[in-house]
Amino acid sequence: MTLEDLGNAGEFVGAIAVLVSLVYLALQIRHNTMTVRAGTSAAISESLARVTEMLGADPQIARVYMLGLAGDSELSPEERLQFNFLFATYFRRVENAYYQQLRGFVDSEHWQTTERTLSSSMRTPGARGQWERSRSAYSDPFAAYVDRILVEGGTNSAATQQAVEPGAE
């Protein structure tokens, strides 16, 4: 075996090693992406569950939220402020979920549950009124998304898809 033959064999072994490394790296990246997506979904679920837990744990907070959603004018100024903060807390968390979904970090099944809950909330007079008063506090793309939900009166996966791929219906 000549030195040239040894060099060629070395190049071949090196090429195989590079190929194996690339396959391993691709598998690691795929696994990491799945882990990031799962972690993001879990964090969003936990964040939204804390709002639900807060409402369920305190009858006074639940009362204010229910009356606020109903658009009840009997709320005191302090209760109205409390409803405003509850609404803002929920909407900031949904806005985060919206952006994570646009970036591909939340799977479509998880996003659908968040979207359905948002749509259900937006059917109430209090949520609609609060949205009109606070809309400017949110990003323009998210505000346009919620506005489309209000117009369509239901879930808006097509609007989310359009935000990801303009022109998609």
Short mmCIF file of C-alpha atoms in Angstrom, two decimals:
data_model
loop_
_atom_site.label_atom_id
_atom_site.label_comp_id
_atom_site.label_asym_id
_atom_site.label_seq_id
_atom_site.Cartn_x
_atom_site.Cartn_y
_atom_site.Cartn_z
CA MET A 1 0.00 0.00 0.00
CA THR A 2 1.42 3.34 -1.04
CA LEU A 3 1.33 6.60 0.83
CA GLU A 4 -1.22 7.87 -1.70
CA ASP A 5 -3.48 4.86 -0.99
CA LEU A 6 -3.26 5.58 2.73
CA GLY A 7 -4.14 9.24 2.09
CA ASN A 8 -7.15 8.25 0.02
CA ALA A 9 -8.31 5.81 2.70
CA GLY A 10 -7.88 8.53 5.31
CA GLU A 11 -9.96 10.95 3.26
CA PHE A 12 -12.67 8.33 2.86
CA VAL A 13 -12.74 7.60 6.61
CA GLY A 14 -12.74 11.33 7.30
CA ALA A 15 -15.68 11.88 4.95
CA ILE A 16 -17.63 9.08 6.65
CA ALA A 17 -16.86 10.63 10.05
CA VAL A 18 -18.07 14.06 8.87
CA LEU A 19 -21.26 12.50 7.51
CA VAL A 20 -21.91 10.65 10.78
CA SER A 21 -21.27 13.88 12.70
CA LEU A 22 -23.72 15.80 10.51
CA VAL A 23 -26.43 13.17 10.99
CA TYR A 24 -25.82 13.24 14.75
CA LEU A 25 -25.94 17.04 14.78
CA ALA A 26 -29.22 17.06 12.80
CA LEU A 27 -30.75 14.63 15.29
CA GLN A 28 -29.57 16.75 18.22
CA ILE A 29 -31.00 19.93 16.67
CA ARG A 30 -34.31 18.20 16.03
CA HIS A 31 -34.42 16.94 19.61
CA ASN A 32 -33.52 20.40 20.93
CA THR A 33 -36.27 22.00 18.83
CA MET A 34 -38.82 19.54 20.18
CA THR A 35 -37.63 20.24 23.72
CA VAL A 36 -37.89 24.01 23.22
CA ARG A 37 -41.39 23.67 21.77
CA ALA A 38 -42.52 21.44 24.64
CA GLY A 39 -41.03 23.83 27.18
CA THR A 40 -42.66 26.85 25.57
CA SER A 41 -46.05 25.14 25.44
CA ALA A 42 -45.71 24.09 29.07
CA ALA A 43 -44.72 27.61 30.14
CA ILE A 44 -47.68 29.13 28.30
CA SER A 45 -50.07 26.58 29.78
CA GLU A 46 -48.69 27.25 33.24
CA SER A 47 -48.95 31.01 32.75
CA LEU A 48 -52.58 30.85 31.62
CA ALA A 49 -53.41 28.30 34.32
CA ARG A 50 -52.18 30.77 36.97
CA VAL A 51 -54.86 33.21 35.84
CA THR A 52 -57.50 30.49 36.11
CA GLU A 53 -56.13 29.40 39.48
CA MET A 54 -56.24 32.99 40.75
CA LEU A 55 -59.88 33.31 39.69
CA GLY A 56 -60.81 29.98 41.25
CA ALA A 57 -58.98 30.57 44.52
CA ASP A 58 -60.59 33.86 45.51
CA PRO A 59 -64.38 34.32 45.33
CA GLN A 60 -64.03 38.13 45.34
CA ILE A 61 -61.66 38.09 42.36
CA ALA A 62 -63.95 35.63 40.56
CA ARG A 63 -66.93 37.91 41.25
CA VAL A 64 -65.13 40.98 39.90
CA TYR A 65 -64.03 39.07 36.80
CA MET A 66 -67.50 37.68 36.10
CA LEU A 67 -69.16 41.06 36.59
CA GLY A 68 -66.45 42.72 34.52
CA LEU A 69 -66.94 40.29 31.64
CA ALA A 70 -70.68 40.87 31.83
CA GLY A 71 -70.06 44.61 31.52
CA ASP A 72 -71.75 45.20 34.87
CA SER A 73 -71.86 48.91 35.72
CA GLU A 74 -72.22 48.13 39.45
CA LEU A 75 -68.51 47.57 39.84
CA SER A 76 -66.89 50.10 42.15
CA PRO A 77 -63.96 52.12 40.78
CA GLU A 78 -61.59 49.81 42.67
CA GLU A 79 -63.31 46.71 41.27
CA ARG A 80 -63.23 48.19 37.76
CA LEU A 81 -59.47 48.75 38.16
CA GLN A 82 -59.09 45.20 39.44
CA PHE A 83 -60.96 43.89 36.38
CA ASN A 84 -58.71 46.00 34.13
CA PHE A 85 -55.63 44.39 35.68
CA LEU A 86 -57.09 40.89 35.46
CA PHE A 87 -57.95 41.47 31.81
CA ALA A 88 -54.48 42.89 31.07
CA THR A 89 -52.82 39.94 32.82
CA TYR A 90 -54.77 37.46 30.75
CA PHE A 91 -54.26 39.35 27.48
CA ARG A 92 -50.51 39.80 27.98
CA ARG A 93 -50.23 36.06 28.42
CA VAL A 94 -52.34 35.37 25.33
CA GLU A 95 -50.28 37.90 23.37
CA ASN A 96 -47.13 36.01 24.39
CA ALA A 97 -48.73 32.72 23.31
CA TYR A 98 -49.70 34.33 19.99
CA TYR A 99 -46.12 35.37 19.25
CA GLN A 100 -44.69 32.03 20.35
CA GLN A 101 -47.18 30.31 18.05
CA LEU A 102 -46.20 32.55 15.14
CA ARG A 103 -42.55 31.62 15.72
CA GLY A 104 -43.43 27.93 15.63
CA PHE A 105 -42.77 27.25 19.32
CA VAL A 106 -46.37 26.23 20.07
CA ASP A 107 -48.02 23.40 18.19
CA SER A 108 -51.34 24.03 16.46
CA GLU A 109 -53.38 21.83 18.83
CA HIS A 110 -52.18 23.77 21.86
CA TRP A 111 -52.74 27.09 20.12
CA GLN A 112 -56.32 26.09 19.21
CA THR A 113 -57.25 25.69 22.87
CA THR A 114 -55.81 29.11 23.68
CA GLU A 115 -57.58 30.61 20.69
CA ARG A 116 -60.95 29.08 21.61
CA THR A 117 -60.69 30.43 25.15
CA LEU A 118 -59.80 33.88 23.81
CA SER A 119 -62.69 33.78 21.35
CA SER A 120 -65.10 32.76 24.09
CA SER A 121 -63.93 35.62 26.32
CA MET A 122 -64.27 38.11 23.49
CA ARG A 123 -67.95 37.24 23.07
CA THR A 124 -68.70 38.98 26.38
CA PRO A 125 -69.65 42.67 26.46
CA GLY A 126 -67.15 43.45 29.21
CA ALA A 127 -64.20 41.92 27.37
CA ARG A 128 -65.16 43.71 24.17
CA GLY A 129 -65.43 47.02 25.98
CA GLN A 130 -62.18 46.50 27.83
CA TRP A 131 -60.48 45.54 24.57
CA GLU A 132 -61.68 48.76 22.92
CA ARG A 133 -60.30 50.78 25.84
CA SER A 134 -56.96 48.96 26.05
CA ARG A 135 -56.32 47.89 22.45
CA SER A 136 -53.53 50.45 21.95
CA ALA A 137 -51.53 48.85 24.77
CA TYR A 138 -50.88 45.78 22.59
CA SER A 139 -48.77 45.29 19.49
CA ASP A 140 -50.38 46.13 16.16
CA PRO A 141 -50.24 42.55 14.81
CA PHE A 142 -51.83 41.11 17.96
CA ALA A 143 -54.46 43.87 18.04
CA ALA A 144 -55.33 43.17 14.39
CA TYR A 145 -55.58 39.45 15.20
CA VAL A 146 -57.99 40.04 18.11
CA ASP A 147 -59.98 42.50 15.97
CA ARG A 148 -60.40 39.78 13.33
CA ILE A 149 -61.66 37.40 16.01
CA LEU A 150 -64.22 40.03 17.01
CA VAL A 151 -65.37 40.52 13.43
CA GLU A 152 -65.54 36.82 12.65
CA GLY A 153 -67.09 35.97 16.01
CA GLY A 154 -65.11 32.77 16.44
CA THR A 155 -61.70 31.23 16.40
CA ASN A 156 -59.27 32.66 13.96
CA SER A 157 -56.68 30.08 12.91
CA ALA A 158 -56.86 31.51 9.39
CA ALA A 159 -55.88 34.91 10.78
CA THR A 160 -52.94 33.38 12.60
CA GLN A 161 -51.88 31.58 9.43
CA GLN A 162 -52.20 34.81 7.48
CA ALA A 163 -49.95 36.54 9.99
CA VAL A 164 -47.37 33.79 9.44
CA GLU A 165 -47.83 33.60 5.67
CA PRO A 166 -49.35 36.81 4.31
CA GLY A 167 -51.82 35.98 1.58
CA ALA A 168 -52.81 32.64 3.11
CA GLU A 169 -56.50 32.10 3.63
#
